[in-house]
Each structure stands twice: as C-alpha cells, then as structure tokens.
Amino acid sequence: GAGVSQTPSNKVTEKGKYVELRCDPISGHTALYWYRQSLGQGPEFLIYFQGTGAADDSGLPNDRFFAVRPEGSVSTLKIQRTERGDSAVYLCASSLIPGSDEQYFGPGTRLTVT
Amino acid sequence: GENVEQHPSTLSVQEGDSAVIKCTYSDSASNYFPWYKQELGKGPQLIIDIRSNVGEKKDQRIAVTLNKTAKHFSLHITETQPEDSAVYFCAARSGGSYIPTFGRGTSLIVHP
C-alpha cells in the first residue's frame, strides 16, 4: 500500500466492552509503533514491535491493553474492559528499520467509550 | 525520562508573516529532534529534523535551530501560507531509544 492504514477510522463502544484496532504498516517496514493521542496532546508511546516481537511495551498503561503482530506485518491493539478514559485517537506508525529517523504515521482510529 | 515543553499552544499569523515555535527538552542525552505537521483527521507527518551535531537546518521555507547548551530548539516558518495551517509537534529522542517524546503541539492558523 501507499501508506500506513488503520481500521476502523472511528469506533464507538460502551464502557466495559472489548475492542480491537488494526494497523497495516507500509510493506517491508520491520518496525511498528502504537501511540495514543488525547485531545490537545502530542502522541504518547504505547508499544513498539521489531518484527513479530514486542521490543518495548513500557508505554502500555495497564494490563487491559495488549498488542500483537503475529506475522511481522499487520498489528492489532486490543483493549479489554474499556473505560471512558480510554477515549482517544490511537495512532500507528511504521519505519523501515528499528531506529530509523522517519516514522510514517497512519490516520489513526478515534475510539470513543460511552 | 524525557520531558518536552512546547510553546505557544496557539499561534495566529497573517499570510506572508513568519511563525516561530519553541521547544525545550530535559534529557541531555537526546540527540535527535524531529518536527511533525498534523492536519485535521490525519496522522503526524515528518517535515524536518535536526541532530545534535548540527545547529541549524533549512528546507525551503522552514528551518530548525538547536541550542544544546540551553536544551531548546525552534521551528521557523517564513512566508507563511494558508496551507501551513495545522498542528505542529516537536519531539526529542535520546541515542539509546527508538521512541521520540512529543510536545503538546502548537495550532498554527494562517489568515489569508
């Protein structure tokens, strides 16, 4: 594809429900990053993958959040027992190699927990 | 960890004027400073970056300056155009990390 894609673009869910957010990185990019962006804030790091493995998950706020990248390409961010405070835009980015200067961001998924 | 402060939060200019956005960082080990532009409904896009071994970098109408001693860096946009209107984020990354820390963003509005 031409860039990083994320689905869905918008997700509205009720408090307590489970959600999955999908990221398709640029083909061939080995590094993949998830960020969360609250209104009026910059992106905040959640988790970073090198290939299939999570190289750094220190940004995940608690054990309700989990992410996978089983084949080293598509990644899914999973949030259990959603809370209203989880409402934010979830951004995915990829880079050709780990540590590469340019991270290419997707358009994000806007999650609203009611 | 790294802390990045960004000012102003909102900047309104007339078309053709210059715009300056300033950031400070806390970690002296940071050595890479990218700037991103985020348009409504889109993800951030890298527009320019600078490394700690350089004091200034230019790319057409945009330039970045870095003062390592004072731990601050700035984005300068000259001859602003309405299409420059967006939210701009600065970020800092240390040599031992792959993850940048972002500022809170500056909403730039360029009036025609």
Tab-separated table of C-alpha atoms in Angstrom:
chain	number	residue	atom	x	y	z
A	1	GLY	CA	0.000	0.000	0.000
A	2	ALA	CA	0.932	3.620	-0.316
A	3	GLY	CA	0.991	4.324	3.399
A	4	VAL	CA	0.049	3.108	6.833
A	5	SER	CA	-3.624	2.247	7.093
A	6	GLN	CA	-5.726	1.842	10.210
A	7	THR	CA	-9.177	0.387	10.684
A	8	PRO	CA	-11.701	1.291	11.750
A	9	SER	CA	-11.356	5.061	11.399
A	10	ASN	CA	-13.903	5.531	14.172
A	11	LYS	CA	-15.060	3.181	16.902
A	12	VAL	CA	-17.756	3.869	19.474
A	13	THR	CA	-18.124	1.311	22.231
A	14	GLU	CA	-19.776	1.024	25.603
A	15	LYS	CA	-17.848	1.017	28.841
A	16	GLY	CA	-16.728	-2.491	29.721
A	17	LYS	CA	-16.634	-3.800	26.150
A	18	TYR	CA	-13.648	-5.257	24.299
A	19	VAL	CA	-12.222	-3.562	21.192
A	20	GLU	CA	-9.617	-4.373	18.572
A	21	LEU	CA	-7.860	-1.755	16.477
A	22	ARG	CA	-5.951	-2.797	13.368
A	23	CYS	CA	-2.841	-1.363	11.752
A	24	ASP	CA	-1.436	-2.201	8.308
A	25	PRO	CA	2.113	-0.841	8.080
A	26	ILE	CA	3.959	0.075	4.915
A	27	SER	CA	5.057	-3.111	3.165
A	28	GLY	CA	8.565	-4.137	4.194
A	29	HIS	CA	8.709	-1.959	7.303
A	30	THR	CA	10.047	-4.052	10.153
A	31	ALA	CA	9.359	-1.625	12.991
A	32	LEU	CA	5.822	-0.772	14.128
A	33	TYR	CA	4.740	1.627	16.853
A	34	TRP	CA	1.459	2.331	18.616
A	35	TYR	CA	0.730	5.722	20.169
A	36	ARG	CA	-2.264	7.253	21.907
A	37	GLN	CA	-3.207	10.872	21.320
A	38	SER	CA	-5.635	12.594	23.650
A	39	LEU	CA	-7.302	15.876	22.719
A	40	GLY	CA	-4.824	18.729	22.780
A	41	GLN	CA	-1.861	16.471	23.436
A	42	GLY	CA	1.009	15.016	21.484
A	43	PRO	CA	1.219	11.311	20.704
A	44	GLU	CA	2.138	9.177	23.716
A	45	PHE	CA	4.054	5.967	23.151
A	46	LEU	CA	2.338	2.668	23.940
A	47	ILE	CA	4.284	-0.224	22.386
A	48	TYR	CA	6.946	-0.893	19.747
A	49	PHE	CA	7.477	-4.051	17.656
A	50	GLN	CA	10.572	-5.253	15.884
A	51	GLY	CA	9.281	-7.918	13.543
A	52	THR	CA	6.878	-10.137	15.460
A	53	GLY	CA	8.116	-9.374	18.954
A	54	ALA	CA	7.253	-6.502	21.252
A	55	ALA	CA	10.620	-4.845	21.821
A	56	ASP	CA	9.270	-2.246	24.232
A	57	ASP	CA	5.821	-2.252	25.836
A	58	SER	CA	6.648	0.166	28.626
A	59	GLY	CA	4.009	2.647	27.464
A	60	LEU	CA	1.014	0.364	27.877
A	61	PRO	CA	-0.980	1.944	30.731
A	62	ASN	CA	-2.177	-1.306	32.336
A	63	ASP	CA	-2.894	-4.965	31.655
A	64	ARG	CA	-6.162	-4.166	29.874
A	65	PHE	CA	-4.056	-3.170	26.875
A	66	PHE	CA	-2.335	-5.743	24.695
A	67	ALA	CA	-0.969	-5.779	21.155
A	68	VAL	CA	0.152	-8.474	18.739
A	69	ARG	CA	1.929	-8.683	15.419
A	70	PRO	CA	1.931	-12.420	14.687
A	71	GLU	CA	3.408	-12.368	11.181
A	72	GLY	CA	5.548	-9.286	11.457
A	73	SER	CA	3.227	-7.155	9.359
A	74	VAL	CA	-0.332	-6.324	10.498
A	75	SER	CA	-0.712	-5.435	14.164
A	76	THR	CA	-3.780	-5.421	16.395
A	77	LEU	CA	-4.144	-3.342	19.551
A	78	LYS	CA	-6.586	-4.949	21.946
A	79	ILE	CA	-8.298	-3.193	24.835
A	80	GLN	CA	-10.300	-5.160	27.376
A	81	ARG	CA	-12.976	-3.806	29.719
A	82	THR	CA	-12.825	-0.361	28.111
A	83	GLU	CA	-13.141	2.719	30.301
A	84	ARG	CA	-14.221	6.246	29.387
A	85	GLY	CA	-10.640	7.372	29.970
A	86	ASP	CA	-9.520	5.157	27.079
A	87	SER	CA	-11.237	7.539	24.640
A	88	ALA	CA	-8.548	8.950	22.358
A	89	VAL	CA	-7.091	8.680	18.867
A	90	TYR	CA	-4.876	5.610	18.560
A	91	LEU	CA	-2.081	6.146	16.059
A	92	CYS	CA	0.067	3.519	14.409
A	93	ALA	CA	3.404	4.240	12.747
A	94	SER	CA	5.982	2.153	10.940
A	95	SER	CA	9.594	2.594	9.927
A	96	LEU	CA	11.814	0.687	7.544
A	97	ILE	CA	14.235	-0.399	10.217
A	98	PRO	CA	14.261	-0.021	14.009
A	99	GLY	CA	15.611	3.353	14.970
A	100	SER	CA	15.071	4.781	11.515
A	101	ASP	CA	14.571	8.517	11.772
A	102	GLU	CA	11.307	8.751	9.890
A	103	GLN	CA	8.245	7.120	11.318
A	104	TYR	CA	5.301	7.070	8.922
A	105	PHE	CA	2.019	7.558	10.738
A	106	GLY	CA	-1.405	6.257	9.830
A	107	PRO	CA	-4.529	8.430	10.102
A	108	GLY	CA	-5.478	6.921	13.440
A	109	THR	CA	-8.548	5.287	14.950
A	110	ARG	CA	-10.755	7.554	17.027
A	111	LEU	CA	-12.041	5.488	19.956
A	112	THR	CA	-14.980	6.778	21.966
A	113	VAL	CA	-16.057	4.897	25.061
A	114	THR	CA	-19.554	5.864	26.245
B	1	GLY	CA	12.569	10.138	31.259
B	2	GLU	CA	12.488	12.876	28.666
B	3	ASN	CA	10.151	15.842	29.065
B	4	VAL	CA	9.403	18.136	26.113
B	5	GLU	CA	7.716	21.508	26.596
B	6	GLN	CA	6.301	23.358	23.569
B	7	HIS	CA	5.151	26.971	23.196
B	8	PRO	CA	2.905	28.593	22.193
B	9	SER	CA	-0.114	26.311	22.199
B	10	THR	CA	-1.798	28.511	19.587
B	11	LEU	CA	-0.223	30.843	17.041
B	12	SER	CA	-2.191	33.067	14.698
B	13	VAL	CA	-0.405	34.936	11.875
B	14	GLN	CA	-1.236	36.760	8.674
B	15	GLU	CA	-0.302	35.185	5.367
B	16	GLY	CA	3.258	36.112	4.485
B	17	ASP	CA	4.372	36.595	8.087
B	18	SER	CA	6.889	34.359	9.834
B	19	ALA	CA	5.987	31.869	12.564
B	20	VAL	CA	8.243	30.554	15.314
B	21	ILE	CA	7.514	27.612	17.597
B	22	LYS	CA	9.799	26.841	20.515
B	23	CYS	CA	10.522	23.649	22.443
B	24	THR	CA	12.678	22.721	25.403
B	25	TYR	CA	13.811	19.261	26.449
B	26	SER	CA	15.154	17.852	29.696
B	27	ASP	CA	17.363	14.860	28.784
B	28	SER	CA	20.878	15.908	27.823
B	29	ALA	CA	21.287	12.514	26.110
B	30	SER	CA	18.690	13.446	23.479
B	31	ASN	CA	20.333	13.780	20.089
B	32	TYR	CA	17.551	13.712	17.505
B	33	PHE	CA	14.806	16.337	17.191
B	34	PRO	CA	12.058	15.863	14.596
B	35	TRP	CA	9.168	18.189	13.816
B	36	TYR	CA	5.804	16.885	12.668
B	37	LYS	CA	2.828	18.559	10.985
B	38	GLN	CA	-0.617	17.133	11.679
B	39	GLU	CA	-3.583	18.162	9.588
B	40	LEU	CA	-7.135	17.551	10.699
B	41	GLY	CA	-8.073	13.870	10.528
B	42	LYS	CA	-4.579	12.768	9.566
B	43	GLY	CA	-1.576	11.340	11.320
B	44	PRO	CA	1.547	13.408	12.019
B	45	GLN	CA	3.934	13.834	9.085
B	46	LEU	CA	7.652	14.494	9.492
B	47	ILE	CA	8.547	17.859	7.943
B	48	ILE	CA	12.096	18.457	9.132
B	49	ASP	CA	14.525	17.116	11.705
B	50	ILE	CA	17.876	18.014	13.226
B	51	ARG	CA	20.592	16.085	15.002
B	52	SER	CA	22.587	17.318	17.952
B	53	ASN	CA	25.793	17.755	15.949
B	54	VAL	CA	24.155	20.493	13.863
B	55	GLY	CA	22.996	23.941	14.990
B	56	GLU	CA	20.675	24.810	12.132
B	57	LYS	CA	18.983	23.157	9.162
B	58	LYS	CA	16.898	24.673	6.385
B	59	ASP	CA	14.484	23.278	3.841
B	60	GLN	CA	12.879	25.915	1.637
B	61	ARG	CA	10.570	27.980	3.879
B	62	ILE	CA	11.185	26.013	7.056
B	63	ALA	CA	14.208	25.928	9.314
B	64	VAL	CA	15.099	24.449	12.666
B	65	THR	CA	17.654	25.694	15.163
B	66	LEU	CA	19.118	23.796	18.107
B	67	ASN	CA	20.847	25.108	21.212
B	68	LYS	CA	22.244	22.082	23.043
B	69	THR	CA	23.584	24.103	25.938
B	70	ALA	CA	20.205	25.606	26.697
B	71	LYS	CA	18.353	22.433	25.647
B	72	HIS	CA	15.978	24.213	23.334
B	73	PHE	CA	15.115	24.006	19.667
B	74	SER	CA	12.836	26.012	17.415
B	75	LEU	CA	10.891	25.741	14.169
B	76	HIS	CA	10.828	28.758	11.882
B	77	ILE	CA	8.382	29.076	9.001
B	78	THR	CA	8.822	32.041	6.668
B	79	GLU	CA	6.343	33.466	4.170
B	80	THR	CA	3.502	31.533	5.736
B	81	GLN	CA	0.636	30.351	3.543
B	82	PRO	CA	-2.902	29.268	4.488
B	83	GLU	CA	-1.963	25.649	3.739
B	84	ASP	CA	0.601	25.847	6.547
B	85	SER	CA	-2.331	25.907	8.978
B	86	ALA	CA	-2.094	22.727	11.067
B	87	VAL	CA	-0.905	21.444	14.443
B	88	TYR	CA	2.865	21.212	14.730
B	89	PHE	CA	4.624	18.887	17.176
B	90	CYS	CA	8.226	18.907	18.253
B	91	ALA	CA	9.826	15.752	19.621
B	92	ALA	CA	13.086	14.617	21.161
B	93	ARG	CA	14.737	11.215	21.127
B	94	SER	CA	17.804	10.026	23.007
B	95	GLY	CA	20.521	7.966	21.389
B	96	GLY	CA	19.580	4.885	23.371
B	97	SER	CA	15.916	4.885	22.383
B	98	TYR	CA	13.846	4.325	19.262
B	99	ILE	CA	10.919	6.256	20.734
B	100	PRO	CA	10.527	10.037	20.499
B	101	THR	CA	8.842	12.075	23.238
B	102	PHE	CA	6.423	14.617	21.784
B	103	GLY	CA	5.496	18.109	22.880
B	104	ARG	CA	1.846	19.060	23.324
B	105	GLY	CA	1.573	20.711	19.948
B	106	THR	CA	1.074	24.196	18.512
B	107	SER	CA	-2.014	25.032	16.496
B	108	LEU	CA	-0.846	27.372	13.718
B	109	ILE	CA	-3.516	29.426	11.982
B	110	VAL	CA	-2.522	31.407	8.902
B	111	HIS	CA	-5.102	34.003	7.916
B	112	PRO	CA	-5.363	34.842	4.190
